[in-house]
GROMACS .gro file of C-alpha atoms in nm:
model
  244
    1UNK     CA    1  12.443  18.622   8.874
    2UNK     CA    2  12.154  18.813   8.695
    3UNK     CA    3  11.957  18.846   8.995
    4UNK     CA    4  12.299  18.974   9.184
    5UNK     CA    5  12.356  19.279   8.896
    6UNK     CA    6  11.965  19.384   8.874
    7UNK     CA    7  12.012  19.397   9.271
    8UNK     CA    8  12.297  19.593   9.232
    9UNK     CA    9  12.124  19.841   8.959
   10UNK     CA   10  11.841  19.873   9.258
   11UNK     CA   11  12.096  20.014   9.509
   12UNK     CA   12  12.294  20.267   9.280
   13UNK     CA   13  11.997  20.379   9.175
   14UNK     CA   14  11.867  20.397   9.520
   15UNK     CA   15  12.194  20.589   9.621
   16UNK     CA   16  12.141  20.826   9.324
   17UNK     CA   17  11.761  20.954   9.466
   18UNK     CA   18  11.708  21.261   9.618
   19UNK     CA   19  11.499  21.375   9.931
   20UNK     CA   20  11.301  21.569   9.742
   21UNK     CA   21  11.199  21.275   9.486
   22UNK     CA   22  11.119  21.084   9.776
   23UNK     CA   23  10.845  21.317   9.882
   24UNK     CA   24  10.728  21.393   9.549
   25UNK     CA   25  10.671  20.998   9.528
   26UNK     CA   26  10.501  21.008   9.851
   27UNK     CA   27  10.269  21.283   9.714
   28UNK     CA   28  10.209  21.088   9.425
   29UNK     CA   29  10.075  20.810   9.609
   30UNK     CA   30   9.898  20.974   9.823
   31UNK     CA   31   9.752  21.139   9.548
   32UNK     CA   32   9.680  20.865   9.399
   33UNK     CA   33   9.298  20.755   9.272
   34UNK     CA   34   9.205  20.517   9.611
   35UNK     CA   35   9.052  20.276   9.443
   36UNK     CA   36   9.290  20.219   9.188
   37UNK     CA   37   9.599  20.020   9.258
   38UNK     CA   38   9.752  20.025   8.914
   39UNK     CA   39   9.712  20.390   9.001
   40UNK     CA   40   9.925  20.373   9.334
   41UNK     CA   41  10.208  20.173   9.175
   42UNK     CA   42  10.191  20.380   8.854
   43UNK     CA   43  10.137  20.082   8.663
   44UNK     CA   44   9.929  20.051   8.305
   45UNK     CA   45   9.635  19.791   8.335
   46UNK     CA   46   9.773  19.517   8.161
   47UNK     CA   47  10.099  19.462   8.353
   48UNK     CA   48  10.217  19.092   8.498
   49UNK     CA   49  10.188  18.998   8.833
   50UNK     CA   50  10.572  19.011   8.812
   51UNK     CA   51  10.612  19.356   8.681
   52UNK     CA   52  10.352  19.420   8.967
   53UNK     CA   53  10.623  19.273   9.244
   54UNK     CA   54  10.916  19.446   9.061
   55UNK     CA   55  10.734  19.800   9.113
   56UNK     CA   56  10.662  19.740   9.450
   57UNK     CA   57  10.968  19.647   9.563
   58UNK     CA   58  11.126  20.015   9.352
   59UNK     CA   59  10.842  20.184   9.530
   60UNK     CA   60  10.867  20.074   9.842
   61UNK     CA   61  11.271  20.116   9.898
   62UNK     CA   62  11.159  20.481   9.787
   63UNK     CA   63  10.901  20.591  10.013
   64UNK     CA   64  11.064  20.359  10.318
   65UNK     CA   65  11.005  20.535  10.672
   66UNK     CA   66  11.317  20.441  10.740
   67UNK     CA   67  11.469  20.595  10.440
   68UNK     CA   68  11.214  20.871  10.358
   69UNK     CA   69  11.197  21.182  10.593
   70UNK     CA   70  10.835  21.263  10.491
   71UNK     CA   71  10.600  21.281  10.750
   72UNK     CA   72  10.337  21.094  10.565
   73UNK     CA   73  10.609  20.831  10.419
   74UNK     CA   74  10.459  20.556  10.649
   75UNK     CA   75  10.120  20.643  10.528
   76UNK     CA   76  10.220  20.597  10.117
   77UNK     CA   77  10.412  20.302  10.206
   78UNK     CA   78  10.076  20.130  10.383
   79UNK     CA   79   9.851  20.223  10.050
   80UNK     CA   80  10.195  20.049   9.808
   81UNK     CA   81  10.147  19.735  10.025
   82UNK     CA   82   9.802  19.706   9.967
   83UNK     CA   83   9.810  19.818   9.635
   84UNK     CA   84  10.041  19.471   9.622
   85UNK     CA   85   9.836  19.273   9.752
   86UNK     CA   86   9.534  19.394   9.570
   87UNK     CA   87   9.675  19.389   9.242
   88UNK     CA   88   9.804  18.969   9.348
   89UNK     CA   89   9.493  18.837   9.425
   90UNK     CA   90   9.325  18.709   9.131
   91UNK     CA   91   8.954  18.802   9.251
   92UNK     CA   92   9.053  19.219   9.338
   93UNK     CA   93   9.258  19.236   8.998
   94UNK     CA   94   8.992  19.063   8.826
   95UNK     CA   95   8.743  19.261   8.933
   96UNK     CA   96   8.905  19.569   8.898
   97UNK     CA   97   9.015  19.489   8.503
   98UNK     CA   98   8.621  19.379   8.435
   99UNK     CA   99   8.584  19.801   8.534
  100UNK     CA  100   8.883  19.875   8.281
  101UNK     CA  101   8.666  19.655   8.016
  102UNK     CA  102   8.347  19.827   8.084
  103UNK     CA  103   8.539  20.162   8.050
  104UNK     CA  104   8.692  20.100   7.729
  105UNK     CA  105   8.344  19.967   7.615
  106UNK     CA  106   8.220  20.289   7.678
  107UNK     CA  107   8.499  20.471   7.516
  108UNK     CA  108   8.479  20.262   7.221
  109UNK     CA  109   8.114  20.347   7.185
  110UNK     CA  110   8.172  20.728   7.233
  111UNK     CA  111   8.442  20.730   6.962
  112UNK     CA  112   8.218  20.531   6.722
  113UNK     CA  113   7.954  20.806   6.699
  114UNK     CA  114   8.231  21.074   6.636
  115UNK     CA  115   8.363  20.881   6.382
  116UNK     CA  116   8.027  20.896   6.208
  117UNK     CA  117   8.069  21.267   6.187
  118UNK     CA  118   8.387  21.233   6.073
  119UNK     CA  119   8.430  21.121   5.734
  120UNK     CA  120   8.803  21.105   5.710
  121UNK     CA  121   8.848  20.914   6.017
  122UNK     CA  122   8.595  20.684   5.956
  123UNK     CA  123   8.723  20.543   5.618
  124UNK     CA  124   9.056  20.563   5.774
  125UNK     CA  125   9.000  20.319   6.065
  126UNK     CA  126   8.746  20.097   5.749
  127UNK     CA  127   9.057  20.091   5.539
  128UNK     CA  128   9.346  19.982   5.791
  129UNK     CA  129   9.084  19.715   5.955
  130UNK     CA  130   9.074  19.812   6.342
  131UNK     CA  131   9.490  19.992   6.327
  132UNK     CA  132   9.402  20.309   6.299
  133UNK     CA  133   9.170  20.218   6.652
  134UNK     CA  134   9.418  19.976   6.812
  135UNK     CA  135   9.722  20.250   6.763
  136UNK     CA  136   9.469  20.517   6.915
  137UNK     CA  137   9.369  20.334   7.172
  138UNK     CA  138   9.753  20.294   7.278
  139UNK     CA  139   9.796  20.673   7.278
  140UNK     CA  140   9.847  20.913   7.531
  141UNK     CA  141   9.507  21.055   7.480
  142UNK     CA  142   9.271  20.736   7.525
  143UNK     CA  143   9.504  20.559   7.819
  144UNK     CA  144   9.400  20.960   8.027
  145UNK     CA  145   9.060  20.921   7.914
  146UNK     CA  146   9.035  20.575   8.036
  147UNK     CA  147   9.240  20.637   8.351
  148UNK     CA  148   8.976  20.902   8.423
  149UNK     CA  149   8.685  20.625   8.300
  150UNK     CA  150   8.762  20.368   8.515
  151UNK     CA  151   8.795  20.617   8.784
  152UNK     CA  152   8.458  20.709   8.728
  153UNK     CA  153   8.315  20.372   8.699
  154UNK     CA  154   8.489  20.261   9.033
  155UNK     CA  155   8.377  20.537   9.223
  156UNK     CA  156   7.989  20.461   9.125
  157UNK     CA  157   8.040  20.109   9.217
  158UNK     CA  158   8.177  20.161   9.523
  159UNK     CA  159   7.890  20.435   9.572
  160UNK     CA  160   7.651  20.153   9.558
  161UNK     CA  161   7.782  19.894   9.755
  162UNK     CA  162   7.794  20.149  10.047
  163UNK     CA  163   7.453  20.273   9.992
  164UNK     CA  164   7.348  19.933   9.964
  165UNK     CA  165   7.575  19.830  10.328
  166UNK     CA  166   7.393  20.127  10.455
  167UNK     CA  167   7.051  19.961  10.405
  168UNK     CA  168   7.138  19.626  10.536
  169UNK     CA  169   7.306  19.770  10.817
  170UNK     CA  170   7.004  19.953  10.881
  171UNK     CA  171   6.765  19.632  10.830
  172UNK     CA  172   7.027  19.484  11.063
  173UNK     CA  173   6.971  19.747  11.342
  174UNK     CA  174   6.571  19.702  11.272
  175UNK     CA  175   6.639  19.347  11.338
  176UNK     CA  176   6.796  19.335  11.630
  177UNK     CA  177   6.532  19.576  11.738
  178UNK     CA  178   6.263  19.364  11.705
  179UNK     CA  179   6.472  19.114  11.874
  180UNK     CA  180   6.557  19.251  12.154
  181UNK     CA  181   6.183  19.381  12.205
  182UNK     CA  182   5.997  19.011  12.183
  183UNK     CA  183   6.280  18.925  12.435
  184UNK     CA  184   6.204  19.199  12.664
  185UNK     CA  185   5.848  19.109  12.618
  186UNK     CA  186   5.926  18.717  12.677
  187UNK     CA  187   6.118  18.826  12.999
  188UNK     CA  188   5.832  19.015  13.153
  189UNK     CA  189   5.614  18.729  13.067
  190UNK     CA  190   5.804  18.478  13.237
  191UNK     CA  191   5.864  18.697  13.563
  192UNK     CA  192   5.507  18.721  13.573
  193UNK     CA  193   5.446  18.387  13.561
  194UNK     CA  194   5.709  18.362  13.823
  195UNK     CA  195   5.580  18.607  13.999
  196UNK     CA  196   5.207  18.403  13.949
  197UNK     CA  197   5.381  18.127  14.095
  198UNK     CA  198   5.496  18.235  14.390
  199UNK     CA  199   5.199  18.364  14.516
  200UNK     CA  200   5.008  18.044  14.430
  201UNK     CA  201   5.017  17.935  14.789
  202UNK     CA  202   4.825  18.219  14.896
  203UNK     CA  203   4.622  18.210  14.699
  204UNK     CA  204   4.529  17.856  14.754
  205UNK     CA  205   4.534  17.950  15.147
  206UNK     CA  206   4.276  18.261  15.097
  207UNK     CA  207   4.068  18.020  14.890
  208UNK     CA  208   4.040  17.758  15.135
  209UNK     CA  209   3.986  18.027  15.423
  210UNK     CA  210   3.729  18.177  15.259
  211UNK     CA  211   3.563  17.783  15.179
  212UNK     CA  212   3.518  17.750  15.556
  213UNK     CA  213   3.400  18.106  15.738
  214UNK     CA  214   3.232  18.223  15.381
  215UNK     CA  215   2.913  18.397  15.404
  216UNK     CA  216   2.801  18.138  15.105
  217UNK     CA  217   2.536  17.850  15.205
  218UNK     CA  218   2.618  17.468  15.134
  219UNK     CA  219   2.430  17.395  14.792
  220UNK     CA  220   2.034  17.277  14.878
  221UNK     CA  221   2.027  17.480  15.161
  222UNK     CA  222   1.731  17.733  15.247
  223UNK     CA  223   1.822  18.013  15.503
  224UNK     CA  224   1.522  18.139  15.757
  225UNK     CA  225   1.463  18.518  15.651
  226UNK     CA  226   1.581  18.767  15.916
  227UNK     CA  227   1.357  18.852  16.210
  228UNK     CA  228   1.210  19.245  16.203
  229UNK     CA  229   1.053  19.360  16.426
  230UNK     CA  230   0.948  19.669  16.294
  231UNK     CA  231   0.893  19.807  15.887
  232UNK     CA  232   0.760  20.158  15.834
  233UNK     CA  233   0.670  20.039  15.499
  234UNK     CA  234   0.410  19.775  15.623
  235UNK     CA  235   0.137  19.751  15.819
  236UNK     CA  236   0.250  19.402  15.987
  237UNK     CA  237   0.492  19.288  16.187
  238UNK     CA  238   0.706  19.032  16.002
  239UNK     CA  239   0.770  18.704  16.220
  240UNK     CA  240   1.013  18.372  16.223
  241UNK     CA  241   0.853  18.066  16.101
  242UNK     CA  242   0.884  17.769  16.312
  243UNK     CA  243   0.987  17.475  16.161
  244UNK     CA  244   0.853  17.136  16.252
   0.00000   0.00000   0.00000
């Protein structure tokens, strides 16, 4: 019966929404840090996975392309869906609340050394033992200078894992480079060995053509020198030698 009332609270206040909150919440999103989900559902860090649900569904009905006139409604309904999912899956949200620790970290440390200049302060937060901090940490002031921290620190991350895609896609491309060379080499290689091949017989032919009518003597054998008859540069007349 619960469930039936709080479904009934959804639709009056559905019916009670004007166009022009619908596009201001479509502007919102789209406005929206992109690599920030709590930031696309509006939602403070430390929310449940079932306040997470519960937004989404109160976004969703909102910015619906069949509801919404927008022209960009489809567009900031895709980014509340995967804001969703993001934000459900225990590796993304854990990964993106280890950013929201390292921001406050560095918060923390930034208000520390003011404190030091600031005598009041700093025997206020001594004397109320971490209040004074843990109420100024829940104030307007520090969740917008965190908001804008983890902002910061997301950006720079995701900065780096491009860069860093950037060079293995390029080693990648170098790679296949390489790869595609020694196989271009490996194909000429093996044509000409192919090529080698198919000539053998020929080759074999020509040799044993030129074993029979070559001008080469059998091994052991003494040719006769060659009859002249004349030589202008000797006074004798060179002649065969008979052979007994």
């Amino acid at each position: 019966m619960a469930s039936e009332t709080e479904e009934d609270l959804l639709k009056s206040f559905m019916a009670e929404v004007s166009e022009v909150e619908r596009d201001n919440e479509v502007q919102r999103i789209l406005g929206s840090f992109k690599l920030n989900p709590f930031e696309h559902l509006n939602l403070p860090f430390d929310v449940s996975t079932d306040d997470v649900k519960k937004q989404y569904r109160k976004l969703s009905l909102l910015v619906h392309p069949d509801k919404c006139k927008h022209p960009q409604a489809k567009e900031a309904f895709g980014a509340l869906a995967k804001a969703q999912q993001l934000l459900l899956d225990p590796q993304e949200r854990g990964y993106i609340l280890d950013q929201v620790t390292a921001a406050k970290e560095e918060l923390r440390a930034k208000r520390k050394k003011e404190l030091k200049k600031d005598n009041a302060s700093r025997i206020k937060a001594t004397v109320d033992e971490g209040k004074y901090e843990e109420q100024y940490e829940r104030s307007e002031e520090f969740q917008v200078q965190l908001k804008l921290k983890v902002r910061e620190i997301l950006a720079e991350k995701e900065w780096r894992r491009r860069k860093m895609q950037m060079r293995i896609s390029e080693e990648e491309g170098r790679l296949k480079k390489d790869e595609e060379e020694t196989k271009e080499m490996w194909k000429r290689k093996r044509e000409h060995e192919e090529q080698w091949e198919e000539t053998r017989e020929n080759r074999v032919s020509s040799w044993r053509d030129f074993m029979k009518t070559g001008k080469k003597g059998k091994k052991g054998e003494i040719k006769p020198p060659k009859l002249k008859t004349e030589d202008p540069n000797k006074s004798y007349v060179q002649r065969p030698v008979k052979r007994g």
